[in-house]
GROMACS .gro file of C-alpha atoms in nm:
model
  231
    1MET     CA    1   0.410   1.115   1.763
    2ALA     CA    2   0.257   1.145   2.099
    3GLU     CA    3  -0.044   1.254   1.845
    4GLN     CA    4   0.010   0.883   1.615
    5LEU     CA    5   0.042   0.735   1.936
    6LYS     CA    6  -0.294   0.856   2.064
    7ASP     CA    7  -0.440   0.761   1.821
    8LEU     CA    8  -0.279   0.426   1.780
    9ALA     CA    9  -0.392   0.352   2.169
   10ASP     CA   10  -0.769   0.392   2.001
   11ASP     CA   11  -0.642   0.071   1.809
   12ARG     CA   12  -0.619  -0.122   2.143
   13ALA     CA   13  -1.031  -0.206   2.091
   14LEU     CA   14  -0.932  -0.399   1.731
   15LEU     CA   15  -0.750  -0.670   1.944
   16GLY     CA   16  -1.040  -0.829   2.143
   17ARG     CA   17  -0.982  -1.063   2.468
   18THR     CA   18  -0.734  -1.303   2.203
   19SER     CA   19  -0.494  -1.043   2.146
   20THR     CA   20  -0.150  -1.201   1.876
   21ALA     CA   21   0.112  -1.089   1.711
   22GLU     CA   22  -0.061  -1.127   1.433
   23ARG     CA   23  -0.348  -0.883   1.488
   24VAL     CA   24  -0.066  -0.657   1.631
   25SER     CA   25   0.140  -0.671   1.290
   26ASP     CA   26  -0.197  -0.610   1.092
   27ILE     CA   27  -0.276  -0.297   1.271
   28LEU     CA   28   0.029  -0.136   1.276
   29ARG     CA   29   0.062  -0.264   0.905
   30SER     CA   30  -0.250  -0.042   0.826
   31ARG     CA   31  -0.075   0.226   1.054
   32ILE     CA   32   0.258   0.208   0.869
   33ALA     CA   33   0.059   0.221   0.538
   34GLU     CA   34  -0.163   0.520   0.645
   35GLY     CA   35   0.112   0.731   0.701
   36TYR     CA   36   0.098   0.783   1.078
   37PHE     CA   37   0.488   0.604   1.100
   38PRO     CA   38   0.718   0.773   0.777
   39PRO     CA   39   0.979   0.577   0.580
   40GLY     CA   40   1.246   0.644   0.904
   41THR     CA   41   1.074   0.661   1.204
   42ARG     CA   42   1.201   0.455   1.512
   43LEU     CA   43   0.932   0.229   1.676
   44SER     CA   44   0.973   0.282   2.026
   45GLU     CA   45   0.829  -0.081   2.206
   46ASP     CA   46   0.759   0.053   2.560
   47SER     CA   47   0.535   0.322   2.361
   48ILE     CA   48   0.331   0.146   2.088
   49GLY     CA   49   0.342  -0.171   2.371
   50GLY     CA   50   0.214   0.100   2.579
   51ALA     CA   51  -0.042   0.276   2.359
   52LEU     CA   52  -0.203  -0.134   2.266
   53GLY     CA   53  -0.123  -0.277   2.600
   54VAL     CA   54   0.043  -0.544   2.462
   55SER     CA   55   0.369  -0.735   2.622
   56ARG     CA   56   0.709  -0.680   2.480
   57ASN     CA   57   0.743  -1.036   2.355
   58THR     CA   58   0.395  -0.967   2.205
   59LEU     CA   59   0.528  -0.636   1.999
   60ARG     CA   60   0.846  -0.812   1.922
   61GLU     CA   61   0.711  -1.090   1.766
   62ALA     CA   62   0.475  -0.851   1.548
   63PHE     CA   63   0.788  -0.654   1.394
   64ARG     CA   64   0.980  -0.963   1.327
   65LEU     CA   65   0.606  -1.070   1.101
   66LEU     CA   66   0.672  -0.699   0.949
   67THR     CA   67   1.036  -0.721   0.907
   68HIS     CA   68   0.965  -1.025   0.704
   69GLU     CA   69   0.710  -0.857   0.479
   70ARG     CA   70   1.021  -0.588   0.428
   71LEU     CA   71   0.803  -0.348   0.598
   72LEU     CA   72   1.010  -0.257   0.893
   73VAL     CA   73   1.409  -0.276   0.954
   74HIS     CA   74   1.630  -0.367   1.319
   75GLU     CA   75   1.946  -0.206   1.321
   76LEU     CA   76   2.176  -0.355   1.564
   77ASN     CA   77   2.212  -0.149   1.889
   78ARG     CA   78   1.958   0.096   1.773
   79GLY     CA   79   1.590  -0.014   1.738
   80VAL     CA   80   1.361  -0.107   1.488
   81PHE     CA   81   1.280   0.166   1.245
   82VAL     CA   82   0.988   0.163   0.920
   83ARG     CA   83   1.150   0.094   0.667
   84VAL     CA   84   1.313   0.380   0.356
   85LEU     CA   85   1.317   0.164   0.033
   86THR     CA   86   1.529   0.170  -0.277
   87VAL     CA   87   1.482   0.242  -0.613
   88GLU     CA   88   1.565  -0.121  -0.672
   89ASP     CA   89   1.276  -0.149  -0.434
   90VAL     CA   90   1.032   0.082  -0.571
   91GLU     CA   91   1.132  -0.107  -0.947
   92ASP     CA   92   1.024  -0.495  -0.853
   93ILE     CA   93   0.750  -0.394  -0.611
   94TYR     CA   94   0.582  -0.236  -0.964
   95ARG     CA   95   0.749  -0.559  -1.155
   96THR     CA   96   0.587  -0.753  -0.888
   97ARG     CA   97   0.242  -0.554  -0.954
   98ARG     CA   98   0.278  -0.592  -1.350
   99LEU     CA   99   0.330  -1.000  -1.309
  100VAL     CA  100  -0.017  -1.049  -1.054
  101GLU     CA  101  -0.246  -0.778  -1.138
  102CYS     CA  102  -0.196  -0.834  -1.557
  103ALA     CA  103  -0.247  -1.189  -1.493
  104VAL     CA  104  -0.573  -1.187  -1.280
  105VAL     CA  105  -0.723  -0.977  -1.594
  106ARG     CA  106  -0.594  -1.255  -1.853
  107GLY     CA  107  -0.717  -1.530  -1.600
  108LEU     CA  108  -1.063  -1.343  -1.542
  109GLY     CA  109  -1.328  -1.601  -1.788
  110GLU     CA  110  -1.635  -1.538  -1.898
  111PRO     CA  111  -1.802  -1.182  -1.829
  112PRO     CA  112  -2.006  -1.048  -1.667
  113TYR     CA  113  -1.775  -1.020  -1.358
  114GLY     CA  114  -1.825  -0.861  -0.975
  115LEU     CA  115  -1.714  -0.551  -1.001
  116ASP     CA  116  -1.899  -0.391  -0.718
  117GLY     CA  117  -1.572  -0.306  -0.508
  118LEU     CA  118  -1.397  -0.146  -0.876
  119ALA     CA  119  -1.664   0.108  -0.878
  120ALA     CA  120  -1.644   0.212  -0.512
  121ALA     CA  121  -1.350   0.255  -0.554
  122VAL     CA  122  -1.341   0.498  -0.813
  123GLU     CA  123  -1.602   0.686  -0.697
  124GLU     CA  124  -1.404   0.671  -0.385
  125GLY     CA  125  -1.093   0.869  -0.548
  126ARG     CA  126  -1.338   1.038  -0.763
  127ARG     CA  127  -1.540   1.169  -0.372
  128ALA     CA  128  -1.164   1.191  -0.279
  129ALA     CA  129  -1.041   1.436  -0.543
  130ARG     CA  130  -1.381   1.731  -0.457
  131GLU     CA  131  -1.275   1.760  -0.190
  132GLY     CA  132  -0.876   1.866  -0.304
  133ASP     CA  133  -0.759   1.516  -0.031
  134TRP     CA  134  -0.532   1.388  -0.276
  135LYS     CA  135  -0.347   1.196  -0.025
  136GLY     CA  136  -0.741   1.018  -0.020
  137VAL     CA  137  -0.706   0.956  -0.382
  138GLY     CA  138  -0.376   0.784  -0.386
  139THR     CA  139  -0.566   0.563  -0.151
  140ALA     CA  140  -0.856   0.522  -0.270
  141ASN     CA  141  -0.590   0.389  -0.544
  142ILE     CA  142  -0.471   0.149  -0.400
  143HIS     CA  143  -0.838  -0.015  -0.296
  144PHE     CA  144  -0.916   0.009  -0.680
  145HIS     CA  145  -0.603  -0.223  -0.698
  146ARG     CA  146  -0.648  -0.442  -0.424
  147GLU     CA  147  -1.068  -0.491  -0.547
  148LEU     CA  148  -0.852  -0.594  -0.835
  149VAL     CA  149  -0.695  -0.833  -0.696
  150ALA     CA  150  -1.016  -0.983  -0.596
  151LEU     CA  151  -1.113  -1.063  -0.864
  152ALA     CA  152  -0.889  -1.347  -0.859
  153GLY     CA  153  -1.080  -1.474  -0.586
  154SER     CA  154  -0.716  -1.633  -0.431
  155GLU     CA  155  -0.654  -1.544  -0.072
  156ARG     CA  156  -0.273  -1.657  -0.117
  157THR     CA  157  -0.261  -1.405  -0.452
  158ALA     CA  158  -0.410  -1.098  -0.220
  159GLU     CA  159  -0.201  -1.200   0.123
  160LEU     CA  160   0.077  -1.176  -0.135
  161MET     CA  161  -0.033  -0.828  -0.245
  162ARG     CA  162  -0.167  -0.710   0.041
  163SER     CA  163   0.187  -0.693   0.160
  164VAL     CA  164   0.307  -0.579  -0.234
  165PHE     CA  165   0.086  -0.259  -0.159
  166ALA     CA  166   0.195  -0.188   0.216
  167GLU     CA  167   0.525  -0.141   0.052
  168LEU     CA  168   0.415   0.033  -0.224
  169ARG     CA  169   0.232   0.364   0.039
  170LEU     CA  170   0.643   0.377   0.182
  171ALA     CA  171   0.747   0.495  -0.160
  172PHE     CA  172   0.422   0.719  -0.169
  173HIS     CA  173   0.539   0.871   0.193
  174VAL     CA  174   0.860   0.961   0.035
  175VAL     CA  175   0.733   1.121  -0.337
  176ASP     CA  176   0.506   1.355  -0.120
  177GLU     CA  177   0.407   1.448  -0.449
  178PRO     CA  178  -0.008   1.299  -0.410
  179GLN     CA  179  -0.208   1.583  -0.616
  180ARG     CA  180   0.066   1.520  -0.905
  181LEU     CA  181   0.135   1.129  -0.842
  182HIS     CA  182  -0.244   1.016  -0.850
  183GLU     CA  183  -0.480   1.259  -0.983
  184PRO     CA  184  -0.372   1.124  -1.360
  185TYR     CA  185  -0.507   0.786  -1.232
  186ILE     CA  186  -0.831   0.838  -1.144
  187ALA     CA  187  -0.974   0.843  -1.586
  188ARG     CA  188  -0.691   0.592  -1.599
  189ASN     CA  189  -0.899   0.336  -1.316
  190VAL     CA  190  -1.247   0.445  -1.497
  191ALA     CA  191  -1.117   0.364  -1.807
  192ILE     CA  192  -0.943  -0.033  -1.690
  193LEU     CA  193  -1.336  -0.095  -1.467
  194GLN     CA  194  -1.490  -0.016  -1.868
  195ALA     CA  195  -1.397  -0.234  -2.063
  196LEU     CA  196  -1.400  -0.486  -1.777
  197GLN     CA  197  -1.750  -0.391  -1.790
  198HIS     CA  198  -1.783  -0.458  -2.170
  199GLY     CA  199  -1.583  -0.782  -2.124
  200ASP     CA  200  -1.309  -0.689  -2.286
  201ARG     CA  201  -1.050  -0.853  -2.052
  202GLU     CA  202  -0.767  -0.773  -2.339
  203GLN     CA  203  -0.838  -0.386  -2.404
  204ALA     CA  204  -0.822  -0.425  -1.981
  205GLU     CA  205  -0.509  -0.587  -1.996
  206SER     CA  206  -0.361  -0.320  -2.220
  207LEU     CA  207  -0.477  -0.013  -2.024
  208LEU     CA  208  -0.380  -0.232  -1.696
  209ALA     CA  209   0.034  -0.261  -1.858
  210GLY     CA  210   0.099   0.111  -1.959
  211TYR     CA  211  -0.101   0.231  -1.724
  212LEU     CA  212   0.155   0.030  -1.447
  213ASP     CA  213   0.475   0.152  -1.716
  214ASP     CA  214   0.363   0.513  -1.688
  215SER     CA  215   0.354   0.563  -1.330
  216LEU     CA  216   0.660   0.369  -1.241
  217GLU     CA  217   0.832   0.600  -1.470
  218ARG     CA  218   0.690   0.865  -1.292
  219VAL     CA  219   0.747   0.756  -0.878
  220VAL     CA  220   1.081   0.656  -0.999
  221GLU     CA  221   1.160   1.009  -1.146
  222VAL     CA  222   1.054   1.159  -0.799
  223TYR     CA  223   1.161   0.849  -0.597
  224ARG     CA  224   1.522   0.886  -0.740
  225ARG     CA  225   1.548   1.235  -0.676
  226ARG     CA  226   1.352   1.277  -0.305
  227VAL     CA  227   1.678   0.923  -0.180
  228GLY     CA  228   1.907   1.213  -0.342
  229GLU     CA  229   1.813   1.531  -0.150
  230ASP     CA  230   1.708   1.310   0.248
  231GLY     CA  231   2.141   1.105   0.148
   0.00000   0.00000   0.00000
């Protein structure tokens, strides 16, 4: 925990002079998604507030916001913890992803599309794979899907999916088999990108739907085993 708090203190500069609970929650959300605070971790008000240099009230409001996003959970007389998802949570996350991401591709309109962000995420994943950084591949994969959602040009959709992707990372941290989990999807990201580059929305949506179905099956298989082992 000491190392995590040191890194968190480095985030203090991000708060600037107009420190707000929303900015604190943005920092904590990113840190949770990156695995600095794994599922089940108790978050100390004193330690985190001291690292970020914010008041207890500001931190509690940030905790409240992240609890509303289902990233944290408050346990009476015990404190605030990073949430451990259930298998049903994971299934619901993928249900939401399928509804939103496939609808984004379906509604793209006429090509060409602005695919620079998707292409950059594909290259990020390939580079991480070459370096054997499989957690980095997972991060690049999230970036790919975030850029896919961004094609809708909708701030509300992007905000909704930002929370969904952060929850998804909680599941990935429990599964903790990054190469097995993420490696197969490097090539599948490329195939989706190529379909969109050719203006073939139907093919891209079909590839994406199959991709999400297979990913759900793979994640739930391991997640159910891991949660059962920990229980």
